[in-house]
Tab-separated table of C-alpha atoms in Angstrom:
chain	number	residue	atom	x	y	z
A	1	UNK	CA	59.420	23.451	45.241
A	2	UNK	CA	61.753	21.023	43.436
A	3	UNK	CA	60.425	18.031	41.545
A	4	UNK	CA	61.853	15.677	44.205
A	5	UNK	CA	60.128	17.589	46.996
A	6	UNK	CA	56.885	17.676	45.002
A	7	UNK	CA	57.023	13.919	44.463
A	8	UNK	CA	57.748	13.333	48.161
A	9	UNK	CA	54.852	15.588	49.181
A	10	UNK	CA	52.471	13.810	46.808
A	11	UNK	CA	53.600	10.431	48.128
A	12	UNK	CA	53.065	11.529	51.724
A	13	UNK	CA	49.628	12.937	50.890
A	14	UNK	CA	48.629	9.669	49.206
A	15	UNK	CA	49.808	7.710	52.242
A	16	UNK	CA	47.743	9.895	54.554
A	17	UNK	CA	44.667	9.365	52.395
A	18	UNK	CA	45.263	5.630	52.455
A	19	UNK	CA	45.541	5.685	56.256
A	20	UNK	CA	42.231	7.571	56.514
A	21	UNK	CA	40.461	5.116	54.213
A	22	UNK	CA	41.909	2.166	56.117
A	23	UNK	CA	40.827	3.572	59.481
A	24	UNK	CA	37.289	4.310	58.317
A	25	UNK	CA	36.972	0.957	56.574
A	26	UNK	CA	38.410	-1.321	59.245
A	27	UNK	CA	37.153	0.454	62.346
A	28	UNK	CA	33.996	2.244	61.221
A	29	UNK	CA	33.016	-0.216	58.464
A	30	UNK	CA	32.155	2.624	56.104
A	31	UNK	CA	31.475	0.938	52.792
A	32	UNK	CA	32.452	3.951	50.687
A	33	UNK	CA	35.783	4.179	52.534
A	34	UNK	CA	36.388	0.485	51.924
A	35	UNK	CA	35.774	1.044	48.227
A	36	UNK	CA	38.164	3.992	48.226
A	37	UNK	CA	40.750	1.929	50.095
A	38	UNK	CA	40.509	-0.787	47.447
A	39	UNK	CA	41.001	1.826	44.738
A	40	UNK	CA	44.012	3.133	46.712
A	41	UNK	CA	45.537	-0.344	46.822
A	42	UNK	CA	44.977	-0.688	43.087
A	43	UNK	CA	46.117	2.744	41.894
A	44	UNK	CA	48.791	3.694	44.432
A	45	UNK	CA	50.178	0.479	45.906
A	46	UNK	CA	49.597	-1.537	42.705
A	47	UNK	CA	48.446	-4.484	44.819
A	48	UNK	CA	45.593	-6.277	43.036
A	49	UNK	CA	45.231	-8.866	45.795
A	50	UNK	CA	44.662	-6.288	48.540
A	51	UNK	CA	42.303	-4.471	46.183
A	52	UNK	CA	40.400	-7.687	45.475
A	53	UNK	CA	39.987	-8.531	49.160
A	54	UNK	CA	38.816	-5.024	50.013
A	55	UNK	CA	36.396	-4.776	47.085
A	56	UNK	CA	35.057	-8.174	48.153
A	57	UNK	CA	34.512	-6.931	51.700
A	58	UNK	CA	32.655	-3.844	50.483
A	59	UNK	CA	30.629	-5.881	47.992
A	60	UNK	CA	29.682	-9.026	49.877
A	61	UNK	CA	29.672	-7.893	53.509
A	62	UNK	CA	28.738	-4.232	53.207
A	63	UNK	CA	26.538	-4.435	50.120
A	64	UNK	CA	28.132	-1.727	47.984
A	65	UNK	CA	27.252	-2.503	44.384
A	66	UNK	CA	29.957	-0.204	43.025
A	67	UNK	CA	32.467	-2.539	44.676
A	68	UNK	CA	30.794	-5.618	43.167
A	69	UNK	CA	31.146	-3.929	39.778
A	70	UNK	CA	34.799	-3.049	40.416
A	71	UNK	CA	35.570	-6.569	41.636
A	72	UNK	CA	33.947	-7.972	38.516
A	73	UNK	CA	36.152	-5.736	36.387
A	74	UNK	CA	39.230	-7.006	38.234
A	75	UNK	CA	38.275	-10.612	37.515
A	76	UNK	CA	37.671	-9.719	33.891
A	77	UNK	CA	40.815	-7.709	33.178
A	78	UNK	CA	43.542	-8.618	35.682
A	79	UNK	CA	46.001	-11.272	34.493
A	80	UNK	CA	46.554	-12.407	38.074
A	81	UNK	CA	42.868	-12.638	38.972
A	82	UNK	CA	41.352	-13.601	35.606
A	83	UNK	CA	38.030	-15.363	36.159
A	84	UNK	CA	35.372	-14.356	33.602
A	85	UNK	CA	32.686	-16.522	35.156
A	86	UNK	CA	33.160	-14.880	38.547
A	87	UNK	CA	33.163	-11.498	36.811
A	88	UNK	CA	29.836	-12.301	35.169
A	89	UNK	CA	28.383	-13.487	38.480
A	90	UNK	CA	29.369	-10.220	40.139
A	91	UNK	CA	28.051	-8.133	37.251
A	92	UNK	CA	24.760	-10.007	37.553
A	93	UNK	CA	24.473	-9.251	41.272
A	94	UNK	CA	25.318	-5.582	40.771
A	95	UNK	CA	22.957	-5.300	37.803
A	96	UNK	CA	20.075	-6.755	39.795
A	97	UNK	CA	20.730	-3.934	42.247
A	98	UNK	CA	20.636	-1.291	39.507
A	99	UNK	CA	24.361	-0.772	38.940
A	100	UNK	CA	24.068	0.264	35.312
A	101	UNK	CA	27.698	-0.214	34.316
A	102	UNK	CA	27.587	-3.804	35.525
A	103	UNK	CA	24.521	-4.444	33.356
A	104	UNK	CA	26.382	-3.116	30.336
A	105	UNK	CA	29.463	-5.253	31.036
A	106	UNK	CA	27.326	-8.371	31.440
A	107	UNK	CA	25.761	-7.548	28.084
A	108	UNK	CA	29.175	-7.205	26.456
A	109	UNK	CA	30.224	-10.611	27.793
A	110	UNK	CA	27.108	-12.323	26.450
A	111	UNK	CA	27.358	-10.471	23.136
A	112	UNK	CA	30.568	-12.317	22.273
A	113	UNK	CA	30.864	-15.151	24.776
A	114	UNK	CA	34.267	-16.102	26.170
A	115	UNK	CA	36.273	-19.025	24.840
A	116	UNK	CA	37.448	-21.764	27.211
A	117	UNK	CA	34.701	-20.905	29.707
A	118	UNK	CA	31.084	-21.948	30.177
A	119	UNK	CA	29.988	-18.512	28.962
A	120	UNK	CA	28.460	-18.913	25.533
A	121	UNK	CA	27.396	-16.190	23.162
A	122	UNK	CA	23.754	-15.283	23.787
A	123	UNK	CA	22.528	-12.217	21.929
A	124	UNK	CA	19.139	-12.233	23.660
A	125	UNK	CA	20.740	-12.128	27.109
A	126	UNK	CA	23.092	-9.424	25.867
A	127	UNK	CA	20.149	-7.324	24.716
A	128	UNK	CA	18.352	-7.859	28.011
A	129	UNK	CA	21.357	-6.584	29.958
A	130	UNK	CA	21.923	-3.655	27.585
A	131	UNK	CA	18.282	-2.674	28.008
A	132	UNK	CA	18.598	-2.774	31.825
A	133	UNK	CA	21.768	-0.727	31.597
A	134	UNK	CA	20.086	1.854	29.387
A	135	UNK	CA	17.033	2.020	31.648
A	136	UNK	CA	19.292	2.680	34.639
A	137	UNK	CA	20.997	5.559	32.825
A	138	UNK	CA	24.127	4.095	31.220
A	139	UNK	CA	24.743	5.684	27.821
A	140	UNK	CA	26.909	2.784	26.634
A	141	UNK	CA	24.099	0.312	27.252
A	142	UNK	CA	21.763	2.426	25.131
A	143	UNK	CA	24.307	2.725	22.337
A	144	UNK	CA	25.214	-0.981	22.355
A	145	UNK	CA	21.564	-1.950	22.040
A	146	UNK	CA	20.987	0.605	19.288
A	147	UNK	CA	23.916	-0.868	17.343
A	148	UNK	CA	22.337	-4.319	17.362
A	149	UNK	CA	19.059	-2.969	15.973
A	150	UNK	CA	20.930	-0.737	13.530
A	151	UNK	CA	23.004	-3.516	11.998
A	152	UNK	CA	20.809	-6.570	12.541
A	153	UNK	CA	22.909	-9.489	13.706
A	154	UNK	CA	22.839	-12.995	15.149
A	155	UNK	CA	19.221	-13.568	14.184
A	156	UNK	CA	18.038	-10.156	15.382
A	157	UNK	CA	16.312	-8.296	12.563
A	158	UNK	CA	17.146	-4.714	11.723
A	159	UNK	CA	14.729	-2.313	13.375
A	160	UNK	CA	15.527	1.271	12.492
A	161	UNK	CA	12.790	2.694	14.718
A	162	UNK	CA	14.256	0.971	17.789
A	163	UNK	CA	17.760	1.846	16.602
A	164	UNK	CA	16.726	5.496	16.491
A	165	UNK	CA	15.023	5.385	19.897
A	166	UNK	CA	18.012	3.835	21.669
A	167	UNK	CA	20.487	6.048	19.803
A	168	UNK	CA	18.498	9.059	20.956
A	169	UNK	CA	18.530	7.847	24.564
A	170	UNK	CA	22.284	7.387	24.392
A	171	UNK	CA	22.712	10.803	22.802
A	172	UNK	CA	20.626	12.460	25.504
A	173	UNK	CA	23.012	10.944	28.053
A	174	UNK	CA	26.015	12.320	26.181
A	175	UNK	CA	27.131	9.458	23.921
A	176	UNK	CA	28.750	11.044	20.827
A	177	UNK	CA	28.219	8.042	18.553
A	178	UNK	CA	24.595	7.883	19.636
A	179	UNK	CA	24.218	11.510	18.508
A	180	UNK	CA	26.073	10.742	15.272
A	181	UNK	CA	23.651	7.920	14.505
A	182	UNK	CA	20.654	10.128	15.301
A	183	UNK	CA	22.056	12.769	12.943
A	184	UNK	CA	22.563	10.254	10.158
A	185	UNK	CA	19.081	8.775	10.562
A	186	UNK	CA	17.518	12.244	10.442
A	187	UNK	CA	19.584	13.012	7.334
A	188	UNK	CA	18.461	9.843	5.557
A	189	UNK	CA	14.945	9.576	6.970
A	190	UNK	CA	15.870	6.148	8.303
A	191	UNK	CA	13.745	5.113	11.299
A	192	UNK	CA	12.456	8.668	11.613
A	193	UNK	CA	11.007	11.378	9.364
A	194	UNK	CA	13.761	13.054	7.347
A	195	UNK	CA	14.746	16.376	8.891
A	196	UNK	CA	17.939	18.161	7.762
A	197	UNK	CA	17.735	20.707	10.593
A	198	UNK	CA	17.618	18.011	13.252
A	199	UNK	CA	20.416	16.159	11.445
A	200	UNK	CA	22.609	19.249	11.696
A	201	UNK	CA	21.663	19.773	15.344
A	202	UNK	CA	22.667	16.256	16.394
A	203	UNK	CA	25.811	16.308	14.262
A	204	UNK	CA	26.895	19.356	16.232
A	205	UNK	CA	26.067	17.603	19.505
A	206	UNK	CA	28.104	14.557	18.454
A	207	UNK	CA	31.133	16.789	17.914
A	208	UNK	CA	30.626	18.567	21.237
A	209	UNK	CA	30.343	15.312	23.190
A	210	UNK	CA	33.379	13.875	21.404
A	211	UNK	CA	35.475	16.833	22.557
A	212	UNK	CA	34.088	16.506	26.090
A	213	UNK	CA	35.041	12.810	26.252
A	214	UNK	CA	38.585	13.575	25.119
A	215	UNK	CA	38.921	16.300	27.772
A	216	UNK	CA	37.548	14.034	30.491
């Protein structure tokens, strides 16, 4: 098959998928299909406005928190739809409904604040959201909270025991830097009893997870 024919076949296949998602979303009101249709509009048709409207439908009318999260990301990152305050509102809704990635993103927003908005830096709110994210199984939330305790910042005192605990949680979920921090703390006896064997073990894990992330 020539490259032109391959491209045409791929384009036709994508169109068929889009038609299926559209049918199931508009006629059957399947929330997962609506979410997939929004992703189709975003990735294939490159239409952020169609994507926004469809994510909004799945989020607000059909109650799919993954779509609330995705819509929040659009409002945070899209030049055409930029609205950090709306993004934070959506992350808050999704987080309340245990969407762990949304909790982490809300934490990141509060960790720095956003200029020219009403969103001010609030490290305590950031930590609260990171903790929720970690509890719901998001490795980035665990790592971000561990970093605050590891470094001590914005009035939050260093706490190596908590830094170790959250680094370990992140590591157990596959976060390479979480494993690297666990390894270093075992090597130094910082926040945990010094243990060279455990340090070596988690150093190896950090390398393995780093390779996995690159492959993925």
